[in-house]
Short mmCIF file of C-alpha atoms and ligand atoms in Angstrom, two decimals:
data_model
loop_
_atom_site.label_atom_id
_atom_site.label_comp_id
_atom_site.label_asym_id
_atom_site.label_seq_id
_atom_site.Cartn_x
_atom_site.Cartn_y
_atom_site.Cartn_z
CA MET A 635 0.05 -0.08 0.20
CA ASN A 636 0.89 3.47 -0.32
CA SER A 637 2.20 5.44 2.42
CA PRO A 638 1.43 9.04 3.07
CA ALA A 639 3.98 11.55 2.53
CA ALA A 640 6.03 12.90 5.62
CA VAL A 641 5.09 15.72 6.84
CA ARG A 642 6.60 18.92 6.45
CA ILE A 643 7.48 21.56 9.01
CA LEU A 644 7.52 25.38 8.90
CA PRO A 645 10.94 26.32 9.93
CA ASP A 646 9.06 28.24 12.37
CA TRP A 647 9.88 27.80 16.03
CA ASP A 648 6.47 28.60 16.96
CA ALA A 649 4.45 26.58 14.57
CA PRO A 650 2.56 23.79 16.28
CA PHE A 651 3.75 19.84 15.76
CA PRO A 652 2.17 18.25 12.81
CA GLU A 653 -0.57 16.24 14.53
CA SER A 654 0.88 12.80 12.72
CA LEU A 655 3.78 13.43 14.61
CA GLY A 656 1.77 12.75 18.38
CA HIS A 657 0.53 9.25 17.12
CA ALA A 658 1.66 5.96 16.48
CA TRP A 659 3.18 4.66 13.30
CA ILE A 660 1.94 1.48 12.35
CA HIS A 661 2.08 -0.83 9.13
CA GLY A 662 2.85 2.63 7.37
CA GLU A 663 0.14 4.61 8.96
CA THR A 664 -1.02 6.84 11.16
CA ARG A 665 -2.87 5.30 14.40
CA ALA A 666 -4.34 6.99 17.02
CA PHE A 667 -4.81 6.00 20.60
CA GLY A 668 -6.86 6.96 23.08
CA GLY A 669 -6.39 7.93 26.71
CA ASP A 670 -4.72 10.41 28.51
CA PRO A 671 -2.07 11.90 26.14
CA ILE A 672 1.51 13.00 27.51
CA VAL A 673 2.10 16.42 27.50
CA SER A 674 5.67 17.71 26.17
CA VAL A 675 7.31 20.72 27.78
CA ASN A 676 10.23 22.74 25.84
CA PRO A 677 13.05 22.65 28.20
CA ALA A 678 14.34 26.01 27.33
CA THR A 679 11.28 27.60 28.58
CA GLY A 680 8.88 25.38 30.52
CA ASP A 681 6.44 26.04 27.64
CA VAL A 682 4.05 23.00 26.84
CA LEU A 683 4.60 22.49 23.77
CA GLY A 684 1.66 19.47 23.38
CA GLY A 685 0.36 16.17 23.73
CA PHE A 686 1.17 12.81 21.98
CA ASP A 687 -0.36 9.40 22.43
CA ASP A 688 0.75 6.40 25.23
CA GLY A 689 -0.42 3.75 23.28
CA GLY A 690 0.22 1.11 25.80
CA ALA A 691 -0.41 -2.67 25.41
CA GLU A 692 -2.88 -2.00 22.81
CA ALA A 693 -0.43 -0.13 20.23
CA VAL A 694 2.39 -2.49 21.03
CA GLU A 695 0.17 -5.23 20.20
CA ALA A 696 -0.73 -3.79 16.84
CA ALA A 697 2.69 -3.20 15.98
CA VAL A 698 3.86 -6.36 16.65
CA THR A 699 1.15 -8.18 14.67
CA ALA A 700 2.40 -5.38 11.90
CA ALA A 701 5.79 -5.91 12.04
CA ARG A 702 5.66 -9.74 12.40
CA SER A 703 3.34 -9.91 9.26
CA ALA A 704 5.70 -7.84 7.72
CA PHE A 705 8.41 -10.14 8.66
CA LEU A 706 6.49 -13.28 6.82
CA GLY A 707 5.71 -11.02 3.84
CA ASP A 708 7.58 -8.49 2.10
CA TRP A 709 10.57 -8.03 3.81
CA GLY A 710 11.34 -11.18 4.96
CA ARG A 711 11.48 -12.50 1.23
CA ILE A 712 13.32 -9.22 -0.12
CA GLY A 713 16.44 -10.10 -2.12
CA THR A 714 19.45 -8.31 -0.14
CA ALA A 715 20.66 -5.91 -2.72
CA ASP A 716 17.17 -4.59 -2.62
CA ARG A 717 17.10 -4.30 1.32
CA ALA A 718 20.04 -2.11 0.73
CA ALA A 719 18.91 -0.30 -1.84
CA LEU A 720 15.94 0.90 0.38
CA LEU A 721 17.79 1.75 3.14
CA LEU A 722 19.87 3.69 1.27
CA GLY A 723 16.86 5.59 0.27
CA TRP A 724 16.04 6.17 3.55
CA ALA A 725 19.19 7.59 4.28
CA ALA A 726 18.82 10.09 1.53
CA ARG A 727 15.12 11.01 2.72
CA ILE A 728 16.81 11.85 6.01
CA ALA A 729 19.86 13.74 4.60
CA GLU A 730 16.80 15.77 2.95
CA GLU A 731 15.04 16.21 6.30
CA VAL A 732 18.04 17.04 8.57
CA GLU A 733 16.75 20.58 9.11
CA GLN A 734 13.37 19.11 10.50
CA LEU A 735 14.56 16.73 12.39
CA ALA A 736 16.97 18.98 14.32
CA TRP A 737 14.06 21.42 14.77
CA LEU A 738 12.04 18.48 16.83
CA GLU A 739 15.02 17.70 18.91
CA THR A 740 15.88 20.96 20.03
CA LEU A 741 11.88 21.89 21.03
CA GLU A 742 11.70 18.90 22.39
CA VAL A 743 14.65 18.13 24.42
CA GLY A 744 16.67 21.37 24.07
CA ARG A 745 19.50 20.15 21.72
CA PRO A 746 21.62 22.94 20.54
CA ILE A 747 20.38 23.64 17.08
CA ALA A 748 23.93 23.83 15.22
CA ASP A 749 24.84 20.78 17.15
CA ALA A 750 21.78 18.55 16.59
CA LYS A 751 22.12 19.33 12.74
CA ALA A 752 25.80 18.64 12.60
CA LEU A 753 25.07 14.92 14.20
CA ILE A 754 21.81 14.22 12.76
CA SER A 755 24.06 14.69 9.19
CA GLN A 756 26.02 11.71 10.45
CA GLY A 757 23.21 9.62 10.38
CA PRO A 758 22.86 8.54 6.61
CA LEU A 759 26.32 7.57 6.79
CA LEU A 760 25.48 4.87 9.52
CA ILE A 761 22.70 3.65 7.40
CA GLY A 762 25.08 3.26 4.81
CA HIS A 763 28.03 1.88 6.92
CA TYR A 764 25.01 -1.13 7.65
CA ALA A 765 23.66 -1.20 4.20
CA GLY A 766 27.31 -1.93 2.94
CA MET A 767 27.65 -4.87 5.16
CA ILE A 768 24.52 -6.77 4.27
CA PRO A 769 26.67 -8.64 1.45
CA ALA A 770 29.08 -9.83 4.37
CA LEU A 771 26.08 -11.41 6.22
CA ALA A 772 25.72 -14.05 3.65
CA ASP A 773 29.62 -15.45 4.25
CA ARG A 774 29.23 -18.96 5.19
CA ALA A 775 32.75 -19.58 6.10
CA ASP A 776 32.03 -21.37 9.60
CA GLY A 777 29.26 -23.07 8.00
CA ALA A 778 26.60 -21.24 9.55
CA VAL A 779 23.69 -19.29 8.04
CA ARG A 780 22.62 -16.01 9.58
CA ARG A 781 18.81 -15.80 9.93
CA PRO A 782 17.21 -12.29 10.81
CA ARG A 783 15.95 -12.84 14.39
CA GLY A 784 12.14 -11.59 13.37
CA VAL A 785 10.42 -8.68 15.52
CA VAL A 786 12.98 -6.62 17.01
CA GLY A 787 11.72 -4.22 20.13
CA ALA A 788 14.14 -0.95 20.19
CA ILE A 789 13.51 1.16 23.52
CA THR A 790 15.71 4.47 23.27
CA PRO A 791 16.33 7.40 25.54
CA TRP A 792 16.12 11.18 24.70
CA ASN A 793 19.62 12.57 24.94
CA PHE A 794 20.43 12.28 20.97
CA PRO A 795 16.74 11.37 19.54
CA THR A 796 17.52 10.77 16.07
CA ALA A 797 21.19 9.25 16.53
CA ASN A 798 20.00 6.87 19.38
CA VAL A 799 17.04 5.67 16.74
CA LEU A 800 19.57 5.11 14.03
CA ILE A 801 21.88 3.26 15.97
CA ARG A 802 19.59 0.76 16.90
CA ALA A 803 17.08 0.93 13.48
CA ALA A 804 20.25 0.57 10.95
CA PRO A 805 21.79 -2.78 11.96
CA ILE A 806 18.06 -3.93 12.99
CA LEU A 807 16.96 -3.13 9.29
CA ALA A 808 19.87 -4.07 7.63
CA ALA A 809 20.12 -7.61 9.20
CA GLY A 810 16.81 -8.35 7.81
CA ASN A 811 14.52 -7.89 10.78
CA THR A 812 11.42 -5.57 11.04
CA LEU A 813 11.29 -3.21 14.14
CA VAL A 814 8.93 -2.00 16.75
CA LEU A 815 10.15 1.06 18.16
CA LYS A 816 9.51 2.68 21.77
CA PRO A 817 11.08 6.31 21.72
CA SER A 818 11.46 8.13 25.04
CA GLU A 819 8.31 9.94 26.22
CA LEU A 820 10.85 13.28 25.92
CA SER A 821 11.46 13.02 22.17
CA PRO A 822 8.55 11.03 20.37
CA ARG A 823 8.18 12.65 17.37
CA SER A 824 11.51 12.53 15.74
CA ALA A 825 11.25 8.59 15.84
CA VAL A 826 7.87 9.02 14.35
CA LEU A 827 9.39 11.38 11.45
CA LEU A 828 12.24 8.69 10.67
CA ALA A 829 9.70 6.26 10.35
CA GLN A 830 7.74 7.96 7.84
CA LEU A 831 10.61 8.93 6.11
CA ALA A 832 11.56 5.11 5.80
CA SER A 833 7.65 4.24 4.60
CA GLU A 834 8.12 7.37 2.08
CA ALA A 835 11.47 5.52 0.68
CA GLY A 836 9.52 2.57 -0.21
CA LEU A 837 10.19 -0.04 3.24
CA PRO A 838 7.14 -1.88 3.04
CA PRO A 839 4.57 -1.45 5.80
CA GLY A 840 5.03 -2.64 8.94
CA VAL A 841 8.76 -3.06 8.91
CA PHE A 842 9.49 0.26 10.80
CA ASN A 843 6.60 0.43 13.66
CA VAL A 844 7.10 3.42 16.18
CA VAL A 845 4.55 3.07 19.40
CA PRO A 846 5.22 6.32 21.33
CA GLY A 847 4.14 6.18 24.91
CA ALA A 848 5.60 6.11 28.69
CA GLY A 849 8.15 3.54 29.91
CA HIS A 850 5.96 1.91 32.24
CA THR A 851 3.32 1.66 30.10
CA THR A 852 4.21 1.15 26.56
CA GLY A 853 7.61 0.50 27.00
CA ALA A 854 7.07 -2.25 29.56
CA ALA A 855 4.11 -3.74 27.28
CA LEU A 856 6.91 -4.52 24.53
CA ALA A 857 9.88 -5.70 26.51
CA ALA A 858 7.16 -8.46 28.01
CA HIS A 859 5.52 -8.94 24.68
CA PRO A 860 6.17 -12.71 23.85
CA GLY A 861 5.92 -11.96 19.97
CA VAL A 862 8.72 -9.77 20.15
CA ASP A 863 12.11 -11.86 19.52
CA MET A 864 15.00 -9.59 20.73
CA ILE A 865 15.04 -6.19 22.52
CA ALA A 866 17.46 -3.51 22.05
CA PHE A 867 17.66 -1.13 24.81
CA THR A 868 19.46 2.22 25.27
CA GLY A 869 18.80 4.02 28.77
CA SER A 870 19.60 3.82 32.65
CA THR A 871 21.06 1.09 34.30
CA ARG A 872 17.93 0.65 36.43
CA THR A 873 15.50 0.74 33.56
CA GLY A 874 17.49 -1.68 31.91
CA GLN A 875 17.29 -4.25 35.01
CA ALA A 876 13.18 -3.71 35.01
CA ILE A 877 13.63 -4.73 31.22
CA ILE A 878 15.64 -7.78 31.37
CA GLN A 879 13.03 -8.97 34.19
CA ALA A 880 10.27 -7.94 32.05
CA SER A 881 11.49 -9.43 28.78
CA ALA A 882 11.23 -13.07 30.47
CA SER A 883 8.44 -12.92 32.23
CA ARG A 884 6.66 -14.52 29.32
CA SER A 885 9.19 -15.56 27.15
CA LEU A 886 13.04 -16.02 26.32
CA LYS A 887 14.50 -13.41 24.04
CA PRO A 888 17.76 -12.27 23.65
CA LEU A 889 18.59 -8.81 24.86
CA MET A 890 21.10 -6.18 24.00
CA MET A 891 21.49 -3.40 26.54
CA GLU A 892 23.41 -0.17 26.40
CA CYS A 893 23.13 1.26 29.68
CA GLY A 894 24.68 4.03 32.28
CA GLY A 895 28.50 5.01 32.06
CA LYS A 896 30.60 6.94 34.64
CA SER A 897 33.48 7.41 32.14
CA PRO A 898 37.25 8.28 33.03
CA GLN A 899 39.74 10.52 31.18
CA LEU A 900 43.24 9.80 32.15
CA VAL A 901 45.82 12.58 31.52
CA LEU A 902 49.33 11.18 31.28
CA PRO A 903 52.16 13.13 32.70
CA ASP A 904 53.47 13.90 29.09
CA MET A 905 50.46 15.75 28.27
CA ILE A 906 49.19 17.44 31.59
CA ASP A 907 51.21 20.80 30.41
CA GLN A 908 50.02 20.73 26.78
CA ALA A 909 47.11 23.55 26.76
CA GLU A 910 46.02 21.93 23.35
CA ILE A 911 44.33 19.36 25.26
CA TRP A 912 41.99 21.33 27.76
CA PRO A 913 39.32 22.16 24.72
CA GLY A 914 39.22 18.32 24.07
CA VAL A 915 38.95 17.25 27.94
CA PHE A 916 35.82 19.74 27.98
CA ALA A 917 34.14 18.51 25.14
CA ALA A 918 34.38 14.62 26.13
CA ALA A 919 32.62 15.85 29.61
CA PHE A 920 30.31 18.20 28.79
CA TRP A 921 28.90 17.91 25.19
CA ASN A 922 25.16 18.16 25.37
CA THR A 923 25.57 19.49 28.69
CA GLY A 924 26.76 16.10 30.12
CA GLN A 925 23.54 14.26 28.66
CA TRP A 926 25.58 11.57 27.21
CA CYS A 927 26.12 7.95 28.60
CA ALA A 928 29.55 7.88 27.43
CA ALA A 929 30.20 11.03 28.83
CA ARG A 930 34.03 11.36 30.48
CA THR A 931 33.13 12.77 33.71
CA ARG A 932 35.70 11.74 35.77
CA LEU A 933 38.78 13.22 35.42
CA LEU A 934 42.49 11.53 36.56
CA VAL A 935 45.43 14.03 36.65
CA PRO A 936 48.98 13.69 37.81
CA LYS A 937 50.02 14.66 40.93
CA GLY A 938 50.77 18.28 40.74
CA GLY A 939 48.18 18.85 37.80
CA LEU A 940 45.12 19.97 39.29
CA ASP A 941 46.06 24.12 38.40
CA ALA A 942 46.58 23.15 34.77
CA ALA A 943 43.63 21.20 34.80
CA VAL A 944 41.55 24.00 36.21
CA GLU A 945 43.09 26.77 34.37
CA GLY A 946 42.65 24.92 31.09
CA LEU A 947 39.34 23.82 31.52
CA LEU A 948 38.33 27.50 32.64
CA ALA A 949 39.89 28.81 29.12
CA ALA A 950 38.12 26.06 27.18
CA ALA A 951 34.65 26.93 28.95
CA SER A 952 34.56 30.41 27.17
CA ASP A 953 34.38 28.64 23.42
CA TRP A 954 31.03 26.76 25.21
CA PRO A 955 28.39 29.66 25.01
CA ILE A 956 25.01 28.63 27.55
CA GLY A 957 22.27 30.03 25.41
CA ASP A 958 18.73 29.51 24.08
CA PRO A 959 19.20 26.19 21.78
CA ARG A 960 17.53 27.91 19.18
CA ASP A 961 20.19 30.26 18.74
CA PRO A 962 22.83 29.10 16.31
CA ALA A 963 25.78 30.12 18.38
CA THR A 964 24.70 28.08 21.48
CA ARG A 965 26.85 25.07 22.30
CA LEU A 966 25.38 24.45 25.65
CA GLY A 967 21.72 24.32 25.98
CA PRO A 968 19.28 23.44 29.07
CA LEU A 969 19.13 19.80 30.48
CA ALA A 970 16.24 17.90 28.70
CA SER A 971 13.71 18.07 31.20
CA ARG A 972 12.58 19.47 35.15
CA ASN A 973 13.03 15.59 36.19
CA GLN A 974 16.63 15.70 35.16
CA TYR A 975 17.09 19.22 36.08
CA ASP A 976 16.15 18.09 40.00
CA VAL A 977 18.65 15.11 39.51
CA VAL A 978 21.64 17.41 38.81
CA GLN A 979 20.61 19.79 41.17
CA ARG A 980 20.77 17.09 43.70
CA PHE A 981 24.05 16.23 42.60
CA ARG A 982 25.29 19.77 42.63
CA GLU A 983 24.68 19.97 46.57
CA ILE A 984 26.19 16.97 47.49
CA ALA A 985 29.14 18.64 45.54
CA ARG A 986 29.08 21.58 47.59
CA ARG A 987 28.23 19.69 50.91
CA THR A 988 31.30 17.10 50.09
CA GLY A 989 33.68 18.79 47.77
CA ARG A 990 35.14 21.92 46.29
CA VAL A 991 33.01 23.27 43.77
CA VAL A 992 34.66 25.45 40.49
CA PRO A 993 32.23 27.04 38.26
CA LEU A 994 33.49 27.07 34.76
CA SER A 995 30.86 29.46 33.26
CA GLU A 996 27.59 30.70 34.52
CA VAL A 997 24.16 30.90 32.74
CA PRO A 998 23.80 34.33 31.23
CA GLY A 999 20.82 36.71 32.15
CA GLY A 1000 18.14 36.66 29.84
CA LEU A 1001 17.16 33.12 29.28
CA SER A 1002 14.00 32.03 30.37
CA ALA A 1003 13.69 31.51 34.37
CA ASP A 1004 11.72 28.40 33.63
CA GLY A 1005 14.36 26.64 31.17
CA PHE A 1006 16.29 24.18 32.79
CA TYR A 1007 20.01 25.64 32.67
CA VAL A 1008 22.74 24.49 34.46
CA ALA A 1009 26.08 25.97 34.22
CA PRO A 1010 29.29 23.11 34.09
CA GLU A 1011 31.29 23.00 37.06
CA LEU A 1012 34.59 20.68 38.51
CA VAL A 1013 34.31 19.01 41.70
CA LEU A 1014 37.66 18.82 43.69
CA ASP A 1015 38.76 16.78 46.62
CA THR A 1016 35.90 14.53 46.33
CA ALA A 1017 35.94 10.88 47.83
CA GLN A 1018 36.84 7.78 45.20
CA ASP A 1019 33.56 6.16 47.31
CA GLY A 1020 31.43 8.97 47.27
CA ALA A 1021 28.43 9.42 44.66
CA LEU A 1022 29.77 12.19 42.96
CA VAL A 1023 32.56 9.52 41.84
CA GLN A 1024 30.61 6.80 41.44
CA GLN A 1025 27.47 7.62 40.17
CA GLU A 1026 26.14 8.75 36.72
CA ILE A 1027 25.00 12.18 37.10
CA PHE A 1028 23.87 12.69 33.53
CA GLY A 1029 24.48 16.59 33.77
CA PRO A 1030 27.45 18.92 33.55
CA VAL A 1031 29.40 17.93 36.30
CA LEU A 1032 33.34 16.98 36.25
CA THR A 1033 35.30 15.50 38.97
CA VAL A 1034 38.80 16.20 39.15
CA GLN A 1035 41.42 13.72 40.97
CA GLU A 1036 45.39 13.31 41.23
CA TYR A 1037 46.81 10.03 40.71
CA ASP A 1038 50.20 9.31 42.29
CA ASP A 1039 51.42 6.68 39.52
CA GLN A 1040 49.96 4.79 36.97
CA ASP A 1041 48.91 1.95 38.91
CA GLU A 1042 46.92 4.27 41.05
CA ALA A 1043 45.52 6.27 37.98
CA ILE A 1044 44.17 2.38 36.69
CA ARG A 1045 42.68 1.55 40.23
CA LEU A 1046 40.60 4.99 40.48
CA ALA A 1047 39.58 4.27 36.99
CA GLU A 1048 38.49 0.69 37.12
CA ASP A 1049 36.88 1.12 40.37
CA GLY A 1050 33.23 2.32 39.73
CA PRO A 1051 30.19 -0.06 38.29
CA TYR A 1052 30.37 1.25 35.22
CA GLY A 1053 32.23 -0.11 31.81
CA LEU A 1054 31.53 1.79 28.83
CA GLY A 1055 34.49 3.80 27.73
CA ALA A 1056 37.52 6.04 28.75
CA THR A 1057 39.86 8.27 27.10
CA VAL A 1058 43.83 8.54 27.52
CA TRP A 1059 45.49 11.85 27.04
CA GLY A 1060 49.27 10.66 26.52
CA ALA A 1061 51.51 9.72 23.98
CA ASP A 1062 53.20 6.95 25.72
CA ARG A 1063 51.76 3.95 23.81
CA ASP A 1064 53.33 1.41 26.36
CA ALA A 1065 51.31 3.32 29.20
CA ALA A 1066 48.30 3.21 26.88
CA GLU A 1067 48.31 -0.47 26.25
CA ARG A 1068 48.82 -1.11 30.23
CA ILE A 1069 45.95 1.09 31.21
CA ALA A 1070 43.81 -0.17 28.40
CA ALA A 1071 44.20 -4.07 29.51
CA GLY A 1072 43.52 -2.44 33.20
CA LEU A 1073 40.16 -1.07 32.04
CA SER A 1074 36.94 -3.15 31.95
CA VAL A 1075 35.62 -1.11 29.37
CA GLY A 1076 34.04 -1.44 26.23
CA SER A 1077 35.71 1.31 24.14
CA LEU A 1078 38.84 3.12 24.89
CA ASP A 1079 40.19 6.42 23.03
CA VAL A 1080 43.75 7.10 23.31
CA ILE A 1081 44.59 10.87 21.97
CA VAL A 1082 48.42 10.75 21.21
CA THR A 1083 48.59 14.08 19.69
CA PRO A 1084 47.27 17.04 22.29
CA ALA A 1085 44.93 18.41 19.45
CA ALA A 1086 43.97 15.41 17.92
CA ARG A 1087 40.36 14.48 18.63
CA PRO A 1088 38.62 11.34 18.47
CA GLY A 1089 35.95 10.65 15.37
CA LEU A 1090 33.37 8.11 14.52
CA ALA A 1091 34.46 4.93 14.66
CA LEU A 1092 31.80 3.15 12.90
CA GLY A 1093 33.65 0.09 11.64
CA THR A 1094 35.05 -1.20 14.84
CA PRO A 1095 32.69 -3.40 17.40
CA PHE A 1096 32.61 -3.07 21.09
CA GLU A 1097 30.73 -4.48 23.80
CA PRO A 1098 29.54 -2.42 27.34
CA ARG A 1099 31.19 -4.16 30.31
CA LYS A 1100 30.07 -4.26 34.32
CA GLN A 1101 26.44 -2.46 34.52
CA SER A 1102 27.09 -0.43 31.20
CA GLY A 1103 25.47 -3.42 29.54
CA PHE A 1104 26.24 -5.97 27.42
CA GLY A 1105 25.91 -6.80 23.64
CA ILE A 1106 27.93 -6.21 20.48
CA GLU A 1107 27.61 -2.93 18.83
CA GLY A 1108 29.30 -1.62 15.45
CA GLY A 1109 30.91 -3.09 12.73
CA LEU A 1110 29.93 -6.32 10.93
CA ALA A 1111 29.89 -8.24 14.84
CA GLY A 1112 27.39 -5.62 15.36
CA LEU A 1113 24.85 -6.13 12.41
CA ALA A 1114 25.59 -10.23 13.20
CA ALA A 1115 24.27 -9.37 16.56
CA PHE A 1116 20.62 -8.70 15.32
CA THR A 1117 20.75 -12.36 13.50
CA ALA A 1118 20.97 -15.79 14.62
CA PRO A 1119 23.38 -18.46 13.19
CA GLN A 1120 21.80 -21.35 12.21
CA ALA A 1121 23.89 -24.50 11.56
CA ILE A 1122 22.72 -26.75 8.49
CA THR A 1123 24.39 -30.03 8.23
CA TYR A 1124 23.93 -32.14 5.11
CA VAL A 1125 24.53 -35.81 6.19
CA GLY A 1126 25.19 -38.76 3.53
P1 LIG B 2348 16.53 8.16 31.49
O1 LIG B 2348 16.50 7.78 32.96
O2 LIG B 2348 17.44 8.60 30.86
O3 LIG B 2348 15.15 8.77 30.79
P2 LIG B 2348 15.33 5.47 30.73
O4 LIG B 2348 16.33 4.51 30.96
O5 LIG B 2348 14.43 6.14 31.85
O6 LIG B 2348 16.12 6.91 30.74
O7 LIG B 2348 14.54 5.27 29.77
C1 LIG B 2348 14.96 5.01 28.43
C2 LIG B 2348 13.88 4.15 27.87
O8 LIG B 2348 13.38 3.25 28.34
C3 LIG B 2348 12.95 5.67 27.72
O9 LIG B 2348 12.27 5.24 25.94
C4 LIG B 2348 11.83 5.23 28.44
O10 LIG B 2348 10.30 5.38 27.99
C5 LIG B 2348 11.99 3.70 28.86
N1 LIG B 2348 11.55 2.89 29.89
C6 LIG B 2348 11.41 3.60 31.27
N2 LIG B 2348 10.86 2.66 32.18
C7 LIG B 2348 10.77 1.55 31.38
C8 LIG B 2348 10.56 0.00 31.66
N3 LIG B 2348 9.86 -0.22 33.17
N4 LIG B 2348 10.00 -0.69 30.75
C9 LIG B 2348 10.48 -0.31 29.51
N5 LIG B 2348 10.51 0.83 29.03
C10 LIG B 2348 11.22 1.51 30.19
#
């Protein structure tokens, strides 16, 4: 069947959201579900933006049914070259609609518009990356045939609304599965638009379904649904634990979990006096106002390096203006929600009680007093076993600690519940190898020249460790994770 064209949004900040983005997208069309709508608030102003459906179990049922029939129908039978071509068509439509997607992210979660556009513009590359690897899935060198898993449920967070959906949707669809996506209740509309664009690009109805709603209703129903063959989750560790339990309540299904983080960045002695590192250290901690699961929010510097760190980060902060996210000059927008603001304020109070706080900049006057703005800050003299070092804050707070020697640096960096990422600033490759071997983290950036910055490392697989989750992401292994190997033995 034909899908309606994706809605066009006027480039006007005050334009209302298009009606269809407030409903589910199932079987290639808009489906409205009753009940109390969820109300969205603009984090930059506190203004109500509009409501959207909490589809609950009814929407999940309809979406899983649509996804199953697409899997057994058109999508399941399509050739791999055609599948890749359709995905590339979808990527091309996303490239054309970067402005609209960024507009939605800025309004819904306060992503600075320039940054939102820059990141969303990379989305088509991610889809191309997985589409390009589809032929490699057919390799039977080990005797196994890689089958798609079937109907995959994805539950995603709000911090990078488009990117988080694409990181899941691209490999899930490229591997030949169909998808039921439950986006965050803070950012449902860009997810619905992404699915509409997929339909426009010719993906058959039911291949990519979106069920907006709350976590404990719609999300929980999706996790528990026995007709879902696999769940991919990105979000907090606590919610991840609830999803693991729900997913096993009525059936058995494999899971892919990318959860919280509290990632360290270690400056080695050979770089502590290099002024060029500090803009990078700042960005690694404070990008997206610290709302980033792999944010490097624990800084470890060699003994005597504290002053250099404070001075360098104060200077770096002047390049990161806090402002209204609709302003293209803004690099640090508000926190995404009242809830997140309250969480961060609680940690800031702990910091003031238990450590030494160094504000790096101030929230400028003239911004809405009802916006959820918080300025970046450092916390010094803080205990290794305290909440500020051990717990994920998801806000602009960076702890700074000194270490005596490499062994202590490794011990401090490794001492915590999470294992997502780490950064080493240092040219000493032997030291970096030793540190890497000593850290249970999924990915490690080693910055060997002071002004260098990490880029997208799409082709390299990694797996989160400890309470940061499990399941391989990225590269061919990350694509293959959404398939199941089937051994066929011809005997006789
Ligand atoms: P955050 O705390 O950053 O908002 P969460 O981990 O709570 O992140 O949310 C990530 C995603 O998980 C969101 O889409 C949210 O709606 C969903 N979610 C929250 N609670 C549940 C739950 N009990 N079952 C399924 N999904 C949930």
